[in-house]
Short mmCIF file of C-alpha atoms in Angstrom, two decimals:
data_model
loop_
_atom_site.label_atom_id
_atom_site.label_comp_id
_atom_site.label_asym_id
_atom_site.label_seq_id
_atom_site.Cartn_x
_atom_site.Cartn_y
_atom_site.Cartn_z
CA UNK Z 53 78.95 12.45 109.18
CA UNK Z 54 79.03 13.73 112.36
CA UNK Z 55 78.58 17.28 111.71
CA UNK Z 56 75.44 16.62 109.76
CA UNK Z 57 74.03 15.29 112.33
CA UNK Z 58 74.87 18.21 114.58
CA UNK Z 59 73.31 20.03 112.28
CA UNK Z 60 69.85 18.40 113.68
CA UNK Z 61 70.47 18.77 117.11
CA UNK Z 62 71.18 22.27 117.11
CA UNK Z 63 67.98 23.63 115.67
CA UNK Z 64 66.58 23.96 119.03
CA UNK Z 65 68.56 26.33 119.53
CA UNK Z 66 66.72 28.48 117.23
CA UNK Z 67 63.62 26.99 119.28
CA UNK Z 68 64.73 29.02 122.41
CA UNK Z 69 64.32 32.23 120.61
CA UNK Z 70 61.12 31.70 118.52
CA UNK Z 71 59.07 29.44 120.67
CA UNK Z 72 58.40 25.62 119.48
CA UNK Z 73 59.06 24.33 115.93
CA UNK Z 74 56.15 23.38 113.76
CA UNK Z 75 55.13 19.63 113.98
CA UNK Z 76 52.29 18.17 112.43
CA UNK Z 77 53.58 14.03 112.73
CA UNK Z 78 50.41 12.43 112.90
CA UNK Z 79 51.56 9.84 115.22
CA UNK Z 80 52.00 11.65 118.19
CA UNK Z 81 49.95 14.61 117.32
CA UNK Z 82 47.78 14.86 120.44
CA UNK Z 83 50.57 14.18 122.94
CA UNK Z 84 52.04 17.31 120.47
CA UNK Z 85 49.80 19.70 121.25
CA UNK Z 86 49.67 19.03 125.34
CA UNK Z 87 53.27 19.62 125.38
CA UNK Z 88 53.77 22.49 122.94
CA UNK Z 89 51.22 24.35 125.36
CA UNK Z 90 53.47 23.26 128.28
CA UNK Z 91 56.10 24.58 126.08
CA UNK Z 92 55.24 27.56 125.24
CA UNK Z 93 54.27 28.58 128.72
CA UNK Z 94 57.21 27.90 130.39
CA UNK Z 95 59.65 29.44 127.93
CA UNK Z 96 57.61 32.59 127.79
CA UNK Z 97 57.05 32.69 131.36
CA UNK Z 98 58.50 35.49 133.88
CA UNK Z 99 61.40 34.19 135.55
CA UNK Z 100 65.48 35.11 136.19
CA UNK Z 101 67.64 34.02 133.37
CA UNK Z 102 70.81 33.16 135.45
CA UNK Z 103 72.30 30.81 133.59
CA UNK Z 104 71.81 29.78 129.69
CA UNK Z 105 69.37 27.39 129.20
CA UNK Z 106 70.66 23.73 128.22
CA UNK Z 107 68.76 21.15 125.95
CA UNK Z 108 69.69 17.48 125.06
CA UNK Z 109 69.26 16.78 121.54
CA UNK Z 110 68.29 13.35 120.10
CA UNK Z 111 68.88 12.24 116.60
CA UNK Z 112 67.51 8.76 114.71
CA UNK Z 113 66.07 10.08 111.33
CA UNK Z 114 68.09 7.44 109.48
CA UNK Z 115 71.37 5.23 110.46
CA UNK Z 116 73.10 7.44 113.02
CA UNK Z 117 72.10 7.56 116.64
CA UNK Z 118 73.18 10.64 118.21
CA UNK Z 119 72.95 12.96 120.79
CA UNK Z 120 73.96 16.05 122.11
CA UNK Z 121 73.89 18.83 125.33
CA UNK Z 122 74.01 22.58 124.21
CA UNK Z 123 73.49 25.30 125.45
CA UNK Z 124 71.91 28.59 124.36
CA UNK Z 125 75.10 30.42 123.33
CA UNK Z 126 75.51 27.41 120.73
CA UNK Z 127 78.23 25.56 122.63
CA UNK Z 128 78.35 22.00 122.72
CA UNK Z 129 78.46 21.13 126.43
CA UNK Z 130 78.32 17.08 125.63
CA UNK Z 131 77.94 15.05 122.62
CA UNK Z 132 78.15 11.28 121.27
CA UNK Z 133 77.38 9.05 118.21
CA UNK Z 134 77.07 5.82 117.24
CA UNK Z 135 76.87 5.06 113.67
CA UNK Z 136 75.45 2.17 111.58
CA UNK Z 137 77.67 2.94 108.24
CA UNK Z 138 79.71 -0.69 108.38
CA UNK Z 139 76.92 -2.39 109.12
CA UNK Z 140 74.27 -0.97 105.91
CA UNK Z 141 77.56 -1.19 103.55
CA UNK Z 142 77.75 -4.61 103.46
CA UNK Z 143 73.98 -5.10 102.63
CA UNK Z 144 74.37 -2.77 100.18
CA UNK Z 145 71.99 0.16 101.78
CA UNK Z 146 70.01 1.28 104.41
CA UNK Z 147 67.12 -1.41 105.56
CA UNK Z 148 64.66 0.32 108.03
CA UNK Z 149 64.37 -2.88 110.38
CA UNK Z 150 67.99 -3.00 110.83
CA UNK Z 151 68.24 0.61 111.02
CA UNK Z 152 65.46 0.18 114.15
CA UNK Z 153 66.67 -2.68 115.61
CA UNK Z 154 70.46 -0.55 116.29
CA UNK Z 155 69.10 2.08 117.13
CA UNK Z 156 67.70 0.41 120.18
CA UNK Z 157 70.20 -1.27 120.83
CA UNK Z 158 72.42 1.91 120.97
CA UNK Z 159 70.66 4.84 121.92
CA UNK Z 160 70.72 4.51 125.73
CA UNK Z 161 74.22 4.12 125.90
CA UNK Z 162 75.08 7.41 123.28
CA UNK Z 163 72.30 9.92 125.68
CA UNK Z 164 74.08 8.76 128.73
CA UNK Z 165 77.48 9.68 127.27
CA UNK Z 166 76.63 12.98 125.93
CA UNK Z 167 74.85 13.80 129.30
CA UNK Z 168 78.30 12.43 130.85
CA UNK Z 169 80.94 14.34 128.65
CA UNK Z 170 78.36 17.61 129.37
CA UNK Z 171 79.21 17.16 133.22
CA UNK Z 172 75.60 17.84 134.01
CA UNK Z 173 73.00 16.81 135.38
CA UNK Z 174 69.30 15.91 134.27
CA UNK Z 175 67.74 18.34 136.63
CA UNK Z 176 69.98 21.28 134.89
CA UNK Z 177 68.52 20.59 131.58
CA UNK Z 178 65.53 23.00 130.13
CA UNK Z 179 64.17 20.72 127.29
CA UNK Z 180 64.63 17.62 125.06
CA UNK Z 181 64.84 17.95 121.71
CA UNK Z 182 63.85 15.17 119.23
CA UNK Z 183 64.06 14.89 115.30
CA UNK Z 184 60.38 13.57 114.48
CA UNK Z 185 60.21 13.91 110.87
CA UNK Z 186 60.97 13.53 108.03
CA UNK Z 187 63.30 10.45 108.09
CA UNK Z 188 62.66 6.16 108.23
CA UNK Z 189 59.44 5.78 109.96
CA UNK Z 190 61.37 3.00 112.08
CA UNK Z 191 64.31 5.08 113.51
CA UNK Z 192 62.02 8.26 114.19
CA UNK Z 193 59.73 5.79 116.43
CA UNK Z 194 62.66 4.99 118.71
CA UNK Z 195 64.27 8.37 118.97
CA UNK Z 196 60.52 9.48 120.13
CA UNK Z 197 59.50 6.83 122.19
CA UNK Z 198 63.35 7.14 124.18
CA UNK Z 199 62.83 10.71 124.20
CA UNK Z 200 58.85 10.61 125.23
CA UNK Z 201 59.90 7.93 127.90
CA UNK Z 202 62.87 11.04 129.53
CA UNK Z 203 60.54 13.69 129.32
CA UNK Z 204 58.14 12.24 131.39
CA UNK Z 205 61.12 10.83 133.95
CA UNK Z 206 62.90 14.14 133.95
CA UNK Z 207 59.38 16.11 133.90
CA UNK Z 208 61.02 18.58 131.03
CA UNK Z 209 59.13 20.24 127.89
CA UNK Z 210 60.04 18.34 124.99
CA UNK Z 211 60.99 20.32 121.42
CA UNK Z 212 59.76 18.51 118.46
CA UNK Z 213 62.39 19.04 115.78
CA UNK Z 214 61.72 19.09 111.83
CA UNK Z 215 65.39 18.13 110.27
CA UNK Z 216 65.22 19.76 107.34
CA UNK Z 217 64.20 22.60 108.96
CA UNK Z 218 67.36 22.50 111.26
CA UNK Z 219 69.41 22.12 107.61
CA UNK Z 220 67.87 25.30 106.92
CA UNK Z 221 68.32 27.29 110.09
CA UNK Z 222 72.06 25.90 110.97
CA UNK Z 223 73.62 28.71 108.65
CA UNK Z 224 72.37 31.07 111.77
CA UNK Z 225 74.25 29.28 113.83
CA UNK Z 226 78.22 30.42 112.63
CA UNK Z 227 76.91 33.56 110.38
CA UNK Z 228 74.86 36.29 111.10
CA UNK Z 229 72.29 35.62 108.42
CA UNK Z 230 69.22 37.55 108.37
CA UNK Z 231 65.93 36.39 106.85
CA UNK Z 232 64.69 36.07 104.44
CA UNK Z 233 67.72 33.47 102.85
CA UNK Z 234 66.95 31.28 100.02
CA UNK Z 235 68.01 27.65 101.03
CA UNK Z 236 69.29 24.48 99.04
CA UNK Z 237 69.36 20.82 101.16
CA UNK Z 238 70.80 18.53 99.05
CA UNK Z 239 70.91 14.86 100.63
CA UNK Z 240 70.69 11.35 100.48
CA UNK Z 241 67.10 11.39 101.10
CA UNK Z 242 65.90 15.49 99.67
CA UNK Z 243 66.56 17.64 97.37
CA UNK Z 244 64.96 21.19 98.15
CA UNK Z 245 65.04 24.90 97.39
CA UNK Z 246 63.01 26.96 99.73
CA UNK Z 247 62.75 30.54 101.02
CA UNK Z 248 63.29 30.55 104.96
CA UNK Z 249 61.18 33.69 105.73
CA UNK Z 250 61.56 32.77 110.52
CA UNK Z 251 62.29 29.80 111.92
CA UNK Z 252 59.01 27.88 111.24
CA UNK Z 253 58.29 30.01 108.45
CA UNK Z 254 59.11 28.28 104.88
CA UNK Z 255 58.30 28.67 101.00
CA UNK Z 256 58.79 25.81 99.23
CA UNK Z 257 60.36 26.52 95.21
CA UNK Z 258 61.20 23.29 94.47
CA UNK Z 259 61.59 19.93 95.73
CA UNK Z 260 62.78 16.25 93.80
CA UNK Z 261 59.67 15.30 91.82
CA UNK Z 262 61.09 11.30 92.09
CA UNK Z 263 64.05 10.36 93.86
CA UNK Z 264 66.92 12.75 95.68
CA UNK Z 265 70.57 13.23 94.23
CA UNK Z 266 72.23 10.83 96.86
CA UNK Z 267 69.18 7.96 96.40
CA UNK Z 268 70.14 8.51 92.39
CA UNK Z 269 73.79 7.89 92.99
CA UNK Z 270 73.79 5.20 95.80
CA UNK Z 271 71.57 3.32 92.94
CA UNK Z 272 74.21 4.22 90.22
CA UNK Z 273 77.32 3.20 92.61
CA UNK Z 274 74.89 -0.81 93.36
CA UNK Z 275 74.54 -0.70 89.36
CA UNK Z 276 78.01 -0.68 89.01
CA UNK Z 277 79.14 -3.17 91.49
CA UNK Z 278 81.19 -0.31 92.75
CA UNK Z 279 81.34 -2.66 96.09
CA UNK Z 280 83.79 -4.82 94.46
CA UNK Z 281 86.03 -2.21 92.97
CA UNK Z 282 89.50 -2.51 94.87
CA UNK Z 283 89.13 1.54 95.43
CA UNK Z 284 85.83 1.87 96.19
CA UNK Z 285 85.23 -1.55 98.86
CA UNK Z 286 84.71 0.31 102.06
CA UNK Z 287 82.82 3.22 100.67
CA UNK Z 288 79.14 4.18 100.59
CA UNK Z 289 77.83 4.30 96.51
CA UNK Z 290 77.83 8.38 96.41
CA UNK Z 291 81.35 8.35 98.26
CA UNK Z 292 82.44 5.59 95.73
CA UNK Z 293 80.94 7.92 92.62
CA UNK Z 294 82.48 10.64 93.96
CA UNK Z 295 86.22 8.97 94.16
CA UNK Z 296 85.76 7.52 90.77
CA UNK Z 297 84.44 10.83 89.37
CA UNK Z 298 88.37 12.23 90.19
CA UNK Z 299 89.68 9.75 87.87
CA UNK Z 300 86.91 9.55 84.71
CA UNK Z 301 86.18 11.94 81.98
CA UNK Z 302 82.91 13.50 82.21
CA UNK Z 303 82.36 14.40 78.57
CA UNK Z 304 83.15 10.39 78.08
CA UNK Z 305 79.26 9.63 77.97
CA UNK Z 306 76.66 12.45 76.80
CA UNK Z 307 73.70 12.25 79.45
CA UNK Z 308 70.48 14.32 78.78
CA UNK Z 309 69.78 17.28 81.85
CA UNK Z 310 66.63 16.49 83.42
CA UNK Z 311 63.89 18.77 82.97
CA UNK Z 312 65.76 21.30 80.86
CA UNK Z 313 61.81 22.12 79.14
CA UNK Z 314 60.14 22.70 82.66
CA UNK Z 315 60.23 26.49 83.62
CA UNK Z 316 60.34 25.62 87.34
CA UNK Z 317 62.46 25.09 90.31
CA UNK Z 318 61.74 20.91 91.10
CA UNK Z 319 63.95 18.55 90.11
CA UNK Z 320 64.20 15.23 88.81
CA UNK Z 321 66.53 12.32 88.88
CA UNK Z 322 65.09 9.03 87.84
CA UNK Z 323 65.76 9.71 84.57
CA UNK Z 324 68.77 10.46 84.40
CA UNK Z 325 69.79 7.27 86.46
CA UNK Z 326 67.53 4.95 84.01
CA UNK Z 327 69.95 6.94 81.05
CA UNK Z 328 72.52 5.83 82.83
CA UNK Z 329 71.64 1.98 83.60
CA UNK Z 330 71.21 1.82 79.95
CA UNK Z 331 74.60 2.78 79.24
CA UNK Z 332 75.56 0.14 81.97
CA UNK Z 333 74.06 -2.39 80.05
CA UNK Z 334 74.97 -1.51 76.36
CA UNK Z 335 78.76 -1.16 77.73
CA UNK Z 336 78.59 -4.74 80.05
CA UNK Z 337 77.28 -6.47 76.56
CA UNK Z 338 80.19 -4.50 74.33
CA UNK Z 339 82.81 -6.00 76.80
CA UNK Z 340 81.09 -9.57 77.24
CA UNK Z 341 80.59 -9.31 81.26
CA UNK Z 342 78.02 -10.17 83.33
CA UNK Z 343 76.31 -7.70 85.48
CA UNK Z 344 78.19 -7.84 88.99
CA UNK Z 345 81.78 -7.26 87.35
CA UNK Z 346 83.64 -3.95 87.12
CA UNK Z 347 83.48 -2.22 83.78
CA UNK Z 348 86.48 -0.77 82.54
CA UNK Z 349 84.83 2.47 81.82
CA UNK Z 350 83.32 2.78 85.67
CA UNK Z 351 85.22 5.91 86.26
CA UNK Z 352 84.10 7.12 82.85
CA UNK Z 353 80.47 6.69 83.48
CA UNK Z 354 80.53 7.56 87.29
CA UNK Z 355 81.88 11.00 85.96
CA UNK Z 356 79.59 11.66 83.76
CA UNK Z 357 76.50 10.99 86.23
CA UNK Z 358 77.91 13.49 89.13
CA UNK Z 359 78.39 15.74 86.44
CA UNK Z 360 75.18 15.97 84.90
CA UNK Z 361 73.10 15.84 88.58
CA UNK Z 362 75.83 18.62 89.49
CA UNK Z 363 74.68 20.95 86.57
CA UNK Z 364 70.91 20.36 86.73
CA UNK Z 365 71.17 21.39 90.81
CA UNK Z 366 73.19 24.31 89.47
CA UNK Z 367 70.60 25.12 87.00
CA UNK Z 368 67.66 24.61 89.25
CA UNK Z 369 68.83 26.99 92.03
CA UNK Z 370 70.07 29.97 89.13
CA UNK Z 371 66.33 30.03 88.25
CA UNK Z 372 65.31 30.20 92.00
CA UNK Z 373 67.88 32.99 92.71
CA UNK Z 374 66.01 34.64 89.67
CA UNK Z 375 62.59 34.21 90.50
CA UNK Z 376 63.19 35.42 94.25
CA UNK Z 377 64.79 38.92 92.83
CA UNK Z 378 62.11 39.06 90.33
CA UNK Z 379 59.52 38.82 92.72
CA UNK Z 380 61.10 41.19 94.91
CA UNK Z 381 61.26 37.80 97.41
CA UNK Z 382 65.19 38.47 98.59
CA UNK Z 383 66.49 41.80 99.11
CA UNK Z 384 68.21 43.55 96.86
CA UNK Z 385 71.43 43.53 98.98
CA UNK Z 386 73.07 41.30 101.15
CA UNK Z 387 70.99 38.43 100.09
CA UNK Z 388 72.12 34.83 101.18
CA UNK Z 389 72.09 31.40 99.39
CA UNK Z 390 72.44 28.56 102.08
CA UNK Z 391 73.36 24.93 100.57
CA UNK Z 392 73.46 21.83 102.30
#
């Protein structure tokens, strides 16, 4: 968990060598602009590089509050986390005021300890770095307002960061990848194939026309009561589905591949969870249960879902690959798929 949300704090890294990352949140965009002018100045502004410049990166986008001090060179000077997993697995998922209401009640205490185990000192540090979008409205607010409330205290430019963007970009960051790279983020919350062309500079393929692949099988793992399944009790649903998965046979139940008529790169998977609720239901009535009880073919069924979202990603990103060679979009050698 952690290292996905490194992942988001070390984008600005890539900010240091291509000036600001694009940000268009509509909440803050006049306060934006002001300080991406401020920005830009100062890091294209004539003056001794002695020493490698040092931002503190702040994370909220969804249940993890997190923060980190890096440097230019991509070490990690100083980092810390605090993580709401327990607390969202016993109501069964995420809920955006609880979300909020930890992440204020956390996030002073992570900065100061990744500004701690960094040994230094606000007055050595060259930016702030925030994730403003796209995540729960509720845990963005509080990572920007903590963040908003530091640059103004510390007097430092502040780095509005675009997550999925810093998805994208991390593959820089441990391989020397050269644009352009086609890209596939895969998460909870997205499900995207895109051509990174710079560092702000992005074609969209395809993206989930409904609901993303983790969403699908969080809502498959709650269907199944996979809370109450002796394995499966202290797991989140796709963690749960995955575990099960190890144990069932895939080919048990035939599930139709989303979108197998559509000659593009989106994806969908609604569908293919309401196949599988109605499987749920037909099975829970064939072995006289109620709906909260574990079926006996859970495994089976949890299989056959991972599967059958596993394929149509597959599928989804062959036809990308193909339509960037055919349109001459990827180079012919040495050209890079990045999956997250």
């Amino acid at each position: 968990m952690w290292s996905v949300t490194r992942h988001r704090l070390l984008l600005c890294l890539r900010v240091f060598q291509s000036g600001p990352s694009h940000f268009c949140s509509s909440f803050v965009v006049l306060s934006q602009r002001v300080m991406q002018r401020n920005l830009v100045k100062y890091f294209h502004s004539a003056r001794p590089l002695s020493r490698a410049r040092i931002v503190l990166g702040i994370e909220t986008s969804c249940d993890d509050t997190a923060a980190a001090v890096v440097d230019e060179t991509g070490r990690i000077l100083g980092e810390a986390l605090h993580s709401q997993k327990d607390v969202h697995l016993k109501t069964g998922g995420i809920i955006p005021p609880v979300a909020q209401k930890l992440h204020r009640e956390n996030i002073e205490e992570v900065i100061t300890q990744a500004i701690e185990r960094s040994e230094v000192s606000s007055s050595e540090l060259t930016a702030i770095a925030t994730t403003v979008k796209p995540g729960l409205a509720l845990s963005l607010g509080v990572g920007l307002e903590y963040s908003l409330k530091l640059v103004a205290q510390f007097k430092k430019p502040f780095i509005p960061i675009h997550h999925m963007e810093a998805h994208a970009l991390m593959i820089r960051m441990i391989n020397p990848v050269t644009f352009p790279f086609l890209v596939l983020l895969v998460s909870g919350g997205h499900s995207i194939l895109a051509l990174a062309r710079g560092v702000t500079d992005f074609q969209l393929l395809g993206q989930s026309l409904d609901e993303a692949p983790g969403d699908t099988l969080d809502k498959i793992a709650r269907r199944l009561s996979l809370i109450k399944h002796p394995q499966c009790g202290t797991m989140s649903g796709g963690q749960a589905i995955e575990h099960l998965a190890k144990e069932g046979n895939r080919l048990m139940f035939e599930l139709k591949l989303p979108m197998s008529q559509n000659l593009d790169c989106n994806f969908s998977f609604a569908g293919l969870r309401n196949q599988v609720n109605q499987i749920i239901s037909k099975k829970e009535k064939e072995e006289g249960i109620q709906n909260g009880q574990i079926l006996s073919c859970a495994a089976d069924i949890a299989a056959s879902a991972q599967h059958t979202i596993a394929v149509h990603v597959a599928k989804r990103t062959h036809r990308a690959i193909m339509f960037c060679k055919m349109s001459g979009l990827l180079p012919d050698k040495d050209s890079a798929l990045e999956w997250y």
